[in-house]
mmCIF file with all atom_site columns, C-alpha atoms and ligand atoms in Angstrom:
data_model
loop_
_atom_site.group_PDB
_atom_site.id
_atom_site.type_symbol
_atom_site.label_atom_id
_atom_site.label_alt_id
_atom_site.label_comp_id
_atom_site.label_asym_id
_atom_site.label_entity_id
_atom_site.label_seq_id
_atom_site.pdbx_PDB_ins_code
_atom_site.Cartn_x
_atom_site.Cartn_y
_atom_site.Cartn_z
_atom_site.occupancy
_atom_site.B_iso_or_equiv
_atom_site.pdbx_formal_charge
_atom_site.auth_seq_id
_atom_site.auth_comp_id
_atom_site.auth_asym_id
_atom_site.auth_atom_id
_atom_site.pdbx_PDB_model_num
ATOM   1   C  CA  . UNK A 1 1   ? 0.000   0.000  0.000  1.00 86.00 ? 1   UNK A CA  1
ATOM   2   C  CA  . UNK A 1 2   ? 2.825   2.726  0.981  1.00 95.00 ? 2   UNK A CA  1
ATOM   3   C  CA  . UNK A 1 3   ? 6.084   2.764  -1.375 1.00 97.00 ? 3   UNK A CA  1
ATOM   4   C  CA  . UNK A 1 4   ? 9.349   2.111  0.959  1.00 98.00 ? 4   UNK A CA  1
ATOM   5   C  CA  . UNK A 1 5   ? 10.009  6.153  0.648  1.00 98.00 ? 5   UNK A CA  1
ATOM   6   C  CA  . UNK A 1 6   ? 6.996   6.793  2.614  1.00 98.00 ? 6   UNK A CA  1
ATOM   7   C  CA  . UNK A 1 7   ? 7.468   4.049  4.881  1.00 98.00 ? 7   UNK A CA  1
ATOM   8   C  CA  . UNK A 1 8   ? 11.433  5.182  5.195  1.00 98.00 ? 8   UNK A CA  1
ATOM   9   C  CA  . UNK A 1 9   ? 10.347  8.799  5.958  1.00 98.00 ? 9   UNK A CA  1
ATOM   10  C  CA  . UNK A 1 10  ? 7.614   7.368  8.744  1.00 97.00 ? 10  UNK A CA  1
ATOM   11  C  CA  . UNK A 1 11  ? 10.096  5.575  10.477 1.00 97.00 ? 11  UNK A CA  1
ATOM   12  C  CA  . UNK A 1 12  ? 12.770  7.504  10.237 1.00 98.00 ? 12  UNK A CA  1
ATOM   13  C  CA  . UNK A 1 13  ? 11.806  11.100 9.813  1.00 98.00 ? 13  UNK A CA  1
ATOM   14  C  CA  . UNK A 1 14  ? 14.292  14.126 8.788  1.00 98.00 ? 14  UNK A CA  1
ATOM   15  C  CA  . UNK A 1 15  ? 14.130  17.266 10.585 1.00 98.00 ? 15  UNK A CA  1
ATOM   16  C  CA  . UNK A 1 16  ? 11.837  16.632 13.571 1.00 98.00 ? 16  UNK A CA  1
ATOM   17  C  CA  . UNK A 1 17  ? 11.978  19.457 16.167 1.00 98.00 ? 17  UNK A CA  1
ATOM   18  C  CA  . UNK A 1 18  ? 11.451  23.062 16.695 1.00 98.00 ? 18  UNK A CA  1
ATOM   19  C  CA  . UNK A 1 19  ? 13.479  25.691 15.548 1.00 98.00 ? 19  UNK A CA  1
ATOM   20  C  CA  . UNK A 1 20  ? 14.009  28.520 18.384 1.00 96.00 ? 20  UNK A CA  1
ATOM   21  C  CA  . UNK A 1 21  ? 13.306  32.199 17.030 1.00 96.00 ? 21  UNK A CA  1
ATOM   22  C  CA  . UNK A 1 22  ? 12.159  30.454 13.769 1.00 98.00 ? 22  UNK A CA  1
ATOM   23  C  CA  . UNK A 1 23  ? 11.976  32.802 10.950 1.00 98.00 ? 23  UNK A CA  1
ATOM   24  C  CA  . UNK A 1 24  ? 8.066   31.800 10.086 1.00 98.00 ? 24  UNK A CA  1
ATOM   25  C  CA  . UNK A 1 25  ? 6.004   29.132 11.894 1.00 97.00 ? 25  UNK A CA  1
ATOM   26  C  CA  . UNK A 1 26  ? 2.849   27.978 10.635 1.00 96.00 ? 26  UNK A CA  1
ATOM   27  C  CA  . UNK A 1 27  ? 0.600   25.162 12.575 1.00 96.00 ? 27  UNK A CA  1
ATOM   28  C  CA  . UNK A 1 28  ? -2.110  23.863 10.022 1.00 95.00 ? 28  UNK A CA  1
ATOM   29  C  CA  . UNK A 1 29  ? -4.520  21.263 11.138 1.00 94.00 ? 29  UNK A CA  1
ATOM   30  C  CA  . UNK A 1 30  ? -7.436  18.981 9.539  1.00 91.00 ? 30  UNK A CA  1
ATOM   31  C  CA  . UNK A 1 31  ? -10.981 18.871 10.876 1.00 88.00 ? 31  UNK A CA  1
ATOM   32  C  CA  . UNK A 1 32  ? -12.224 15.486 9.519  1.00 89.00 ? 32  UNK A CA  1
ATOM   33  C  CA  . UNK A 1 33  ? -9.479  13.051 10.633 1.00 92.00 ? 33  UNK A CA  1
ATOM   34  C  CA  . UNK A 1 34  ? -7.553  15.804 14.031 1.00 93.00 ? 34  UNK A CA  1
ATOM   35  C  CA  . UNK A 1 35  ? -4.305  15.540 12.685 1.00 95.00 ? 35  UNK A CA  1
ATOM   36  C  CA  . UNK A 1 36  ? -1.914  18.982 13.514 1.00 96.00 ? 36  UNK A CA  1
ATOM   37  C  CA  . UNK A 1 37  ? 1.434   19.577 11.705 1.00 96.00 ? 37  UNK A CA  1
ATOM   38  C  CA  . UNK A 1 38  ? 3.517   22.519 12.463 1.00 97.00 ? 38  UNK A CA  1
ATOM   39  C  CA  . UNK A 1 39  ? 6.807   23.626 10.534 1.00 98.00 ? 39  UNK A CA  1
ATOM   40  C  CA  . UNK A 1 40  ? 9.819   25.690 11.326 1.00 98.00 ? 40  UNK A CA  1
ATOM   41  C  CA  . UNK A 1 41  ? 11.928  28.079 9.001  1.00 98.00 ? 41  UNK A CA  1
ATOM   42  C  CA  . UNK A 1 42  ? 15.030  29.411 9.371  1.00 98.00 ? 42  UNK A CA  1
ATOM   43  C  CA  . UNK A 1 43  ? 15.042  32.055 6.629  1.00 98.00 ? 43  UNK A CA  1
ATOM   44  C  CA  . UNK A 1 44  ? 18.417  34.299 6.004  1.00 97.00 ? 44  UNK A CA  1
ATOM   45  C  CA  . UNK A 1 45  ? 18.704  37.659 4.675  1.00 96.00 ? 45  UNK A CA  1
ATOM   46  C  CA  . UNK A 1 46  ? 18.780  36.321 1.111  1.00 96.00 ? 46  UNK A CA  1
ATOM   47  C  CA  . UNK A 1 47  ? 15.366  34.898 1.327  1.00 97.00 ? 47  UNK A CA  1
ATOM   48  C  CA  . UNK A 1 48  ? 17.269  31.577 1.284  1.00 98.00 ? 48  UNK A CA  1
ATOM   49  C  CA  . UNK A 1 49  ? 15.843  28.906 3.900  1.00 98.00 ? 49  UNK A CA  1
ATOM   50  C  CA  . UNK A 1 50  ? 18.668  27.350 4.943  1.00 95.00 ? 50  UNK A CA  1
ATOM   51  C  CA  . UNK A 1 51  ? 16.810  24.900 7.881  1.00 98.00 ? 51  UNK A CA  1
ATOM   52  C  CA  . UNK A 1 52  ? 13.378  23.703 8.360  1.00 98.00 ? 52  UNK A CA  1
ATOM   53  C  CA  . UNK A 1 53  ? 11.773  21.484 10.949 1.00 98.00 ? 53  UNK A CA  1
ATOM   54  C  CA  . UNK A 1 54  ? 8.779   20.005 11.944 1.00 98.00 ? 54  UNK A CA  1
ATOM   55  C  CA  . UNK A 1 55  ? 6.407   18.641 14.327 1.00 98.00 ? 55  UNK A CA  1
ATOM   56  C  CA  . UNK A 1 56  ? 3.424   16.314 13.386 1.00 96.00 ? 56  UNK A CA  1
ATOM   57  C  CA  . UNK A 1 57  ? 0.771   15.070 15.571 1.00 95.00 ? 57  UNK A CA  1
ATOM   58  C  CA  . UNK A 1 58  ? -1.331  12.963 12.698 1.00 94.00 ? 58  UNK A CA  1
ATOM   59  C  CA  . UNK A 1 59  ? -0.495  9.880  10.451 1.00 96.00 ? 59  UNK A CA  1
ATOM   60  C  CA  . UNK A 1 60  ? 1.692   7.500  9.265  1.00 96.00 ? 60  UNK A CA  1
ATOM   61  C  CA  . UNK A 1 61  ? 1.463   9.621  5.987  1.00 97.00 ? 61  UNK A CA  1
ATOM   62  C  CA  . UNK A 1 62  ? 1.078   13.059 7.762  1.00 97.00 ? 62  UNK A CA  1
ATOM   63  C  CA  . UNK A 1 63  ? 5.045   12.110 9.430  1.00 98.00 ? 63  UNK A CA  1
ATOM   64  C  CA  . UNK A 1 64  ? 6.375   10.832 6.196  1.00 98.00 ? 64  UNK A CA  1
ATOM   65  C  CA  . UNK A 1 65  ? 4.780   13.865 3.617  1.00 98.00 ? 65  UNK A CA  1
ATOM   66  C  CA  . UNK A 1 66  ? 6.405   16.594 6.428  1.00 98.00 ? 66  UNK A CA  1
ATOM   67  C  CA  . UNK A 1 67  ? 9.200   14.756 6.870  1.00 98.00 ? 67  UNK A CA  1
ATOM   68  C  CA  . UNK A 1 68  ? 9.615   15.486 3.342  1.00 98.00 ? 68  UNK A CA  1
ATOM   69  C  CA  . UNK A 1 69  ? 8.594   18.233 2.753  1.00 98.00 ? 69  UNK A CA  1
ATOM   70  C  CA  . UNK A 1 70  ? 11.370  19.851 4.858  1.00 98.00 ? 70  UNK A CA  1
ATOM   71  C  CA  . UNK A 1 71  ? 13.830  18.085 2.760  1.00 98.00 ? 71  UNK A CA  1
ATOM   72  C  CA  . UNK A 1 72  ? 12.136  19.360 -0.348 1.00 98.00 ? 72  UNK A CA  1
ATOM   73  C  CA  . UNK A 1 73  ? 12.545  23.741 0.993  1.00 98.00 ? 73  UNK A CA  1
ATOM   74  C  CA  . UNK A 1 74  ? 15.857  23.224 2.757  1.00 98.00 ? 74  UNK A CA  1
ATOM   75  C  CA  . UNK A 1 75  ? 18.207  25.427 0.834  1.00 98.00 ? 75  UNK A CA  1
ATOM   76  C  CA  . UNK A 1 76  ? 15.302  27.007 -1.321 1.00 98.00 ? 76  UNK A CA  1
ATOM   77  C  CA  . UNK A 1 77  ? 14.448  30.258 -1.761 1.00 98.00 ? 77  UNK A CA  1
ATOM   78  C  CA  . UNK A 1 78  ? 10.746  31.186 -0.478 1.00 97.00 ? 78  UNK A CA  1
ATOM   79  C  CA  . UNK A 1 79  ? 9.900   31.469 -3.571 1.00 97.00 ? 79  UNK A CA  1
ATOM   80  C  CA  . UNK A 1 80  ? 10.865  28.445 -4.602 1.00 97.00 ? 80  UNK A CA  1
ATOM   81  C  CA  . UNK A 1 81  ? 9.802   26.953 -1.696 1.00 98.00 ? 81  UNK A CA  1
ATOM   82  C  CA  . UNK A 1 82  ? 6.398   28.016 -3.290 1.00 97.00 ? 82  UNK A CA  1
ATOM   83  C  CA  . UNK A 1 83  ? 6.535   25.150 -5.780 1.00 96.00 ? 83  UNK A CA  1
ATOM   84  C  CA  . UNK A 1 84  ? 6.872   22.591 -3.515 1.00 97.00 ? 84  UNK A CA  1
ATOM   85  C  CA  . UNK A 1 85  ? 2.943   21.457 -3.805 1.00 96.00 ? 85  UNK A CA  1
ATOM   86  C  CA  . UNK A 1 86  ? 1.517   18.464 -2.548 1.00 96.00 ? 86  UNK A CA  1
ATOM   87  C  CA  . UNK A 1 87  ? 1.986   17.166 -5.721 1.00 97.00 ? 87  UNK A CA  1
ATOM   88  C  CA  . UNK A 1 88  ? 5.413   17.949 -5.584 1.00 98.00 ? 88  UNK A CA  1
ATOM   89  C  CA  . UNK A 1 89  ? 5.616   16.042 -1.834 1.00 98.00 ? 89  UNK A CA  1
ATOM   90  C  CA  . UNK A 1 90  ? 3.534   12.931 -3.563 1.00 98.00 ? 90  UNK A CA  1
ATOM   91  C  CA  . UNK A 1 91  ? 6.053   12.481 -6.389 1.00 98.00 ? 91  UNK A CA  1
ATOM   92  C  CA  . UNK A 1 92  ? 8.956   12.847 -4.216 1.00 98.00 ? 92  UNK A CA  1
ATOM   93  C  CA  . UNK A 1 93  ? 7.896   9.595  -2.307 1.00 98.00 ? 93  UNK A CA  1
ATOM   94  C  CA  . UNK A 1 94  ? 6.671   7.863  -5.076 1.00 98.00 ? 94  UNK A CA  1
ATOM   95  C  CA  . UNK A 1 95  ? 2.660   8.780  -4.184 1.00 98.00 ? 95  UNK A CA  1
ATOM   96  C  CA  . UNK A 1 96  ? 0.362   8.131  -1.737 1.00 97.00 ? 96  UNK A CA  1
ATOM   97  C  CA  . UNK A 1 97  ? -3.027  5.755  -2.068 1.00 96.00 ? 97  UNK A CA  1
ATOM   98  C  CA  . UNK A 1 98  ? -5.911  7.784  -2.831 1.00 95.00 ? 98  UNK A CA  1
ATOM   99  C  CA  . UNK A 1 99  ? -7.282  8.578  1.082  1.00 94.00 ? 99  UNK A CA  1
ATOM   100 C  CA  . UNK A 1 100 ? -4.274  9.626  1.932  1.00 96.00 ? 100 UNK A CA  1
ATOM   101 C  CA  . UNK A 1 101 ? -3.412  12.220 -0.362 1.00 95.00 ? 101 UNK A CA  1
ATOM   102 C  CA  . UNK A 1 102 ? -4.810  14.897 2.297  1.00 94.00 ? 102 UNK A CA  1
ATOM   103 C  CA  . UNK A 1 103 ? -2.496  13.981 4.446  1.00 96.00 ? 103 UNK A CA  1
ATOM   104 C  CA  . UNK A 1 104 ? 0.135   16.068 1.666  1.00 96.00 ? 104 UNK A CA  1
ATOM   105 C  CA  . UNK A 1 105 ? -1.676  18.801 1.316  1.00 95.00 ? 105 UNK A CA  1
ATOM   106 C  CA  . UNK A 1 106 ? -1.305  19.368 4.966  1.00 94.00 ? 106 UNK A CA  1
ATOM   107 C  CA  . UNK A 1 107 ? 2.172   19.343 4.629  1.00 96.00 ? 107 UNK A CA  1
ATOM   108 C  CA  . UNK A 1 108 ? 1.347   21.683 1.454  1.00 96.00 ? 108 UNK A CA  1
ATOM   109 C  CA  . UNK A 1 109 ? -0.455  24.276 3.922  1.00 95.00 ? 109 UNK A CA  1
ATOM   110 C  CA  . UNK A 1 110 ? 2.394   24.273 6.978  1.00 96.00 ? 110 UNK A CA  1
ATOM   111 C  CA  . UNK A 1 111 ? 4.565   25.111 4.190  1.00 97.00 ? 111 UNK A CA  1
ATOM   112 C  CA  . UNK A 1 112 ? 2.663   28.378 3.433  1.00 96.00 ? 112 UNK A CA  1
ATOM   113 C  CA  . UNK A 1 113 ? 1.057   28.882 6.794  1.00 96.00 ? 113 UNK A CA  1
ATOM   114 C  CA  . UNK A 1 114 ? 5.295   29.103 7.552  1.00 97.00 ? 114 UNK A CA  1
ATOM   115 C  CA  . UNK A 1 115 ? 5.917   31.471 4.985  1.00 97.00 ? 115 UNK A CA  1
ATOM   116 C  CA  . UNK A 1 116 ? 2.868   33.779 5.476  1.00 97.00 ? 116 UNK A CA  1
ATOM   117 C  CA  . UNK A 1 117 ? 3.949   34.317 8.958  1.00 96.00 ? 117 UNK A CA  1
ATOM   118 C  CA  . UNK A 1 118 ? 7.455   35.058 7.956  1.00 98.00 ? 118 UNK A CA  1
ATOM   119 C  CA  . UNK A 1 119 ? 6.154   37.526 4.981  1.00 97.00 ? 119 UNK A CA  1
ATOM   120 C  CA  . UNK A 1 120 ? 3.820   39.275 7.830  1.00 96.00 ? 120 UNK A CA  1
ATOM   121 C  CA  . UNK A 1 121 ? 6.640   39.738 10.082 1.00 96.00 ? 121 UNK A CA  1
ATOM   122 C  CA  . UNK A 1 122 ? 8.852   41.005 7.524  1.00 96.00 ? 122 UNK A CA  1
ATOM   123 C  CA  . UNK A 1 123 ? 5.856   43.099 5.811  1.00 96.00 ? 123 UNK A CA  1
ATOM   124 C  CA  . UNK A 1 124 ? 6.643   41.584 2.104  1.00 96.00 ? 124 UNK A CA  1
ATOM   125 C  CA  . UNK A 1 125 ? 4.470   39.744 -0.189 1.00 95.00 ? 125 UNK A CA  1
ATOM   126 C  CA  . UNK A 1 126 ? 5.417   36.243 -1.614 1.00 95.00 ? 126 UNK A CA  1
ATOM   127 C  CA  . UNK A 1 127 ? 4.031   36.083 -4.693 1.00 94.00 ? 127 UNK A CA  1
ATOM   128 C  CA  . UNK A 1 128 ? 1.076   33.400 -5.692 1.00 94.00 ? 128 UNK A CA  1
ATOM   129 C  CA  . UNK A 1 129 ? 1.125   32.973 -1.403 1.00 95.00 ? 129 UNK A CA  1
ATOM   130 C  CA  . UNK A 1 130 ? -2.551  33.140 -0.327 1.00 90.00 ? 130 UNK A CA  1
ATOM   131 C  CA  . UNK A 1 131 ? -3.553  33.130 3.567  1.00 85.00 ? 131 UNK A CA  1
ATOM   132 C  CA  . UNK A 1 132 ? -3.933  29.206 4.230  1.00 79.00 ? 132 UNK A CA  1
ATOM   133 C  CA  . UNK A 1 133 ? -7.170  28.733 5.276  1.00 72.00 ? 133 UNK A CA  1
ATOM   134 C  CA  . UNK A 1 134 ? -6.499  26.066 8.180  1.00 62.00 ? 134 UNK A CA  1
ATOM   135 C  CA  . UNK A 1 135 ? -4.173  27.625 10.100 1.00 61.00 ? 135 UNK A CA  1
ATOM   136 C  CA  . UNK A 1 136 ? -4.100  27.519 13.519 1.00 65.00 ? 136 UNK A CA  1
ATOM   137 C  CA  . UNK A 1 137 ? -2.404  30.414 16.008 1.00 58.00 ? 137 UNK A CA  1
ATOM   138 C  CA  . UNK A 1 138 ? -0.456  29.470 19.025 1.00 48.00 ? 138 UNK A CA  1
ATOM   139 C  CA  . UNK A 1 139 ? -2.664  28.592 21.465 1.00 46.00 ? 139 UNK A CA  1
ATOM   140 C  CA  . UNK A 1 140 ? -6.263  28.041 19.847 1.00 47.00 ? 140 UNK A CA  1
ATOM   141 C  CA  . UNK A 1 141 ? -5.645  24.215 18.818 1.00 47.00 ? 141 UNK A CA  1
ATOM   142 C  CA  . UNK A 1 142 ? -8.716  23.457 21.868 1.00 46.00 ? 142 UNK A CA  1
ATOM   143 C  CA  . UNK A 1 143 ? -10.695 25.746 20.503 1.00 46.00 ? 143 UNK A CA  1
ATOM   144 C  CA  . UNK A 1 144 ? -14.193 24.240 19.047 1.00 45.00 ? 144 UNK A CA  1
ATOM   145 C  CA  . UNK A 1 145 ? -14.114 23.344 15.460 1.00 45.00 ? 145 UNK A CA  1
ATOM   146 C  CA  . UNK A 1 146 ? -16.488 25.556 13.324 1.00 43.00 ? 146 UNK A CA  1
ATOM   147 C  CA  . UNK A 1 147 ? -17.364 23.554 10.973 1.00 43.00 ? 147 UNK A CA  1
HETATM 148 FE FE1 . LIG B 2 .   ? -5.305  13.148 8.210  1.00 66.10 ? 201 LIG B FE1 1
HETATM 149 FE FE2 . LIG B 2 .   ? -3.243  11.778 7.503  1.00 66.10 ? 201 LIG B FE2 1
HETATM 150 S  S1  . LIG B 2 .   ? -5.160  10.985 8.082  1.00 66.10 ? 201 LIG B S1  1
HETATM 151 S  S2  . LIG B 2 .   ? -3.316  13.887 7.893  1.00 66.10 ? 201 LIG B S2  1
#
């Protein structure tokens, strides 16, 4: 059912953590199935983001498509950090089944919850960077679910 990157990337995830004074954070979380990942960047002057972590409370899938997707940014520039879509996360470990595939997207929107909160800081605009809808702020994750 998985392909032996996911399973790799489940068992032995890259970049798990927090990063202190992180550049952007951005916690993301999905209503149906609960499960919360939050990522880290370390951004330099140059835009470049030279480290990323993360921290996943969710799915087999959920670890595996974050623990990628930190891979994927690390050393890209936030705007190419842009193009690394779910799709993007997918290919890189060979796809997911069909149910899962939501599971990337999450990764997709901690990517972009991250940067929006490092372009609001920083008062610049990321180009083709829209607010993600399911982000969560510090502090609300007990909060009741509106929908
Ligand atoms: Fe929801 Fe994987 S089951 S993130």
């Amino acid at each position: 059912m998985y392909s032996e990157k996911v399973m790799d990337h489940f068992q032995n995830p890259r970049n798990v953590g927090e990063i202190e004074d992180a550049s952007g954070v951005g916690t993301v979380g999905n209503a149906k199935c609960g499960d919360i990942m939050r990522i880290y960047l370390d951004i330099d002057e140059n835009q470049v983001i030279h480290d990323c972590k993360f921290k996943t409370f969710g799915c087999g899938a959920a670890v595996a498509t974050s623990s990628m997707a930190t891979e994927l940014v690390k050393g890209k520039t936030i705007q190419e950090a842009m193009e690394v879509t779910n799709k993007a996360v997918m290919d890189a470990l060979d796809g997911l089944p069909p149910v899962k595939v939501h599971c990337s997207l999450l990764a997709e929107e901690a990517i972009h919850a991250a940067l929006w909160d490092y372009a609001e800081k920083n008062h610049i605009e990321i180009e083709g960077l829209e607010k993600p809808k399911t982000d969560i702020h510090e502090g609300e994750e007990e909060q009741e679910e509106e929908y």
